XYZ file of C-alpha atoms in Angstrom:
112
model
C 16.989 20.171 -7.606
C 18.907 19.475 -4.417
C 19.160 16.071 -2.842
C 17.224 17.171 0.242
C 14.397 18.669 -1.869
C 14.117 15.397 -3.800
C 13.991 13.475 -0.526
C 11.226 15.649 0.956
C 9.111 15.676 -2.229
C 9.354 11.911 -2.538
C 6.893 11.459 0.338
C 4.217 13.757 -1.061
C 2.309 11.421 -3.361
C 2.133 12.722 -6.923
C 5.018 15.099 -6.242
C 7.184 11.978 -6.215
C 7.197 12.252 -10.007
C 8.565 15.787 -9.801
C 11.329 14.657 -7.445
C 12.171 11.713 -9.687
C 12.311 13.528 -13.021
C 13.553 16.980 -11.966
C 16.370 15.589 -9.865
C 17.428 12.782 -12.176
C 20.868 14.248 -12.960
C 21.575 15.313 -9.385
C 20.630 12.110 -7.555
C 22.824 10.689 -4.829
C 22.463 7.789 -2.403
C 20.438 9.909 0.053
C 17.816 11.037 -2.456
C 17.624 7.566 -4.068
C 16.954 6.022 -0.639
C 14.084 8.429 0.056
C 12.692 8.054 -3.461
C 12.454 4.289 -2.868
C 10.817 4.774 0.524
C 8.396 7.385 -0.860
C 7.394 5.243 -3.826
C 6.904 2.282 -1.517
C 4.668 4.381 0.724
C 2.661 5.629 -2.253
C 2.137 2.123 -3.630
C 1.242 0.770 -0.185
C -1.236 3.615 0.305
C -2.882 2.903 -3.023
C -3.204 -0.809 -2.249
C -4.628 -0.141 1.232
C -7.190 2.275 -0.181
C -8.173 -0.147 -2.926
C -8.585 -3.100 -0.553
C -10.428 -1.080 2.087
C -12.751 0.452 -0.516
C -13.760 -3.015 -1.637
C -14.256 -4.113 1.965
C -16.324 -1.011 2.732
C -18.559 -1.733 -0.248
C -19.224 -5.192 1.187
C -19.444 -4.195 4.859
C -19.884 -0.433 5.435
C -19.652 -0.912 9.193
C -15.847 -1.218 8.955
C -15.355 2.385 7.835
C -13.371 3.104 11.005
C -10.563 0.895 9.635
C -10.326 3.185 6.623
C -9.885 6.171 8.920
C -7.252 4.344 10.967
C -5.172 3.421 7.898
C -5.554 6.933 6.504
C -4.116 8.332 9.716
C -1.327 5.726 9.710
C -0.335 6.650 6.143
C -0.309 10.346 7.058
C 1.917 9.638 10.071
C 4.306 7.612 7.884
C 4.475 10.534 5.445
C 5.382 12.915 8.265
C 8.012 10.497 9.612
C 9.564 10.185 6.144
C 9.633 13.940 5.637
C 11.240 14.446 9.053
C 13.892 11.844 8.209
C 14.585 13.636 4.920
C 14.819 17.069 6.565
C 17.205 15.726 9.220
C 19.433 13.961 6.636
C 18.678 10.513 8.072
C 18.552 7.346 5.951
C 16.217 5.353 8.176
C 13.474 3.106 6.770
C 9.857 3.909 7.482
C 8.238 1.942 10.309
C 6.296 -1.204 9.280
C 6.928 -1.030 5.503
C 10.302 0.618 4.990
C 12.492 -2.479 5.293
C 10.613 -4.134 2.444
C 11.390 -1.296 0.015
C 15.098 -0.951 0.831
C 16.232 -2.936 -2.209
C 13.209 -2.591 -4.489
C 12.814 -0.312 -7.520
C 16.148 -0.796 -9.310
C 15.278 1.978 -11.791
C 15.966 4.469 -8.986
C 19.734 4.657 -9.086
C 22.449 7.024 -7.995
C 23.506 9.278 -10.884
C 25.767 11.690 -9.067
C 29.313 10.590 -8.390
C 31.100 12.335 -5.519
């Protein structure tokens, strides 16, 4: 799997696993960067959904917040995919800086 394909798939939720395992032997700095950003986005999305689901169970009148965060996550996915397509290593807005050095198991395998 090419580096760019790994980078694009890394932002598509469960397809992150496909990008991680299928491209393991062909990983470079570019794909590793986007795999970290994509995993960070997926984990952040899960945590937001979990927290907002609990809040909505307590106070259903705040359902609009759930819709707002859902739209924000979708926009971050699109931004990440556009960065991957354009060969740009730029962190995602709001959360990307935090995940720059996280997930040490995602490493560069390919030596150029």
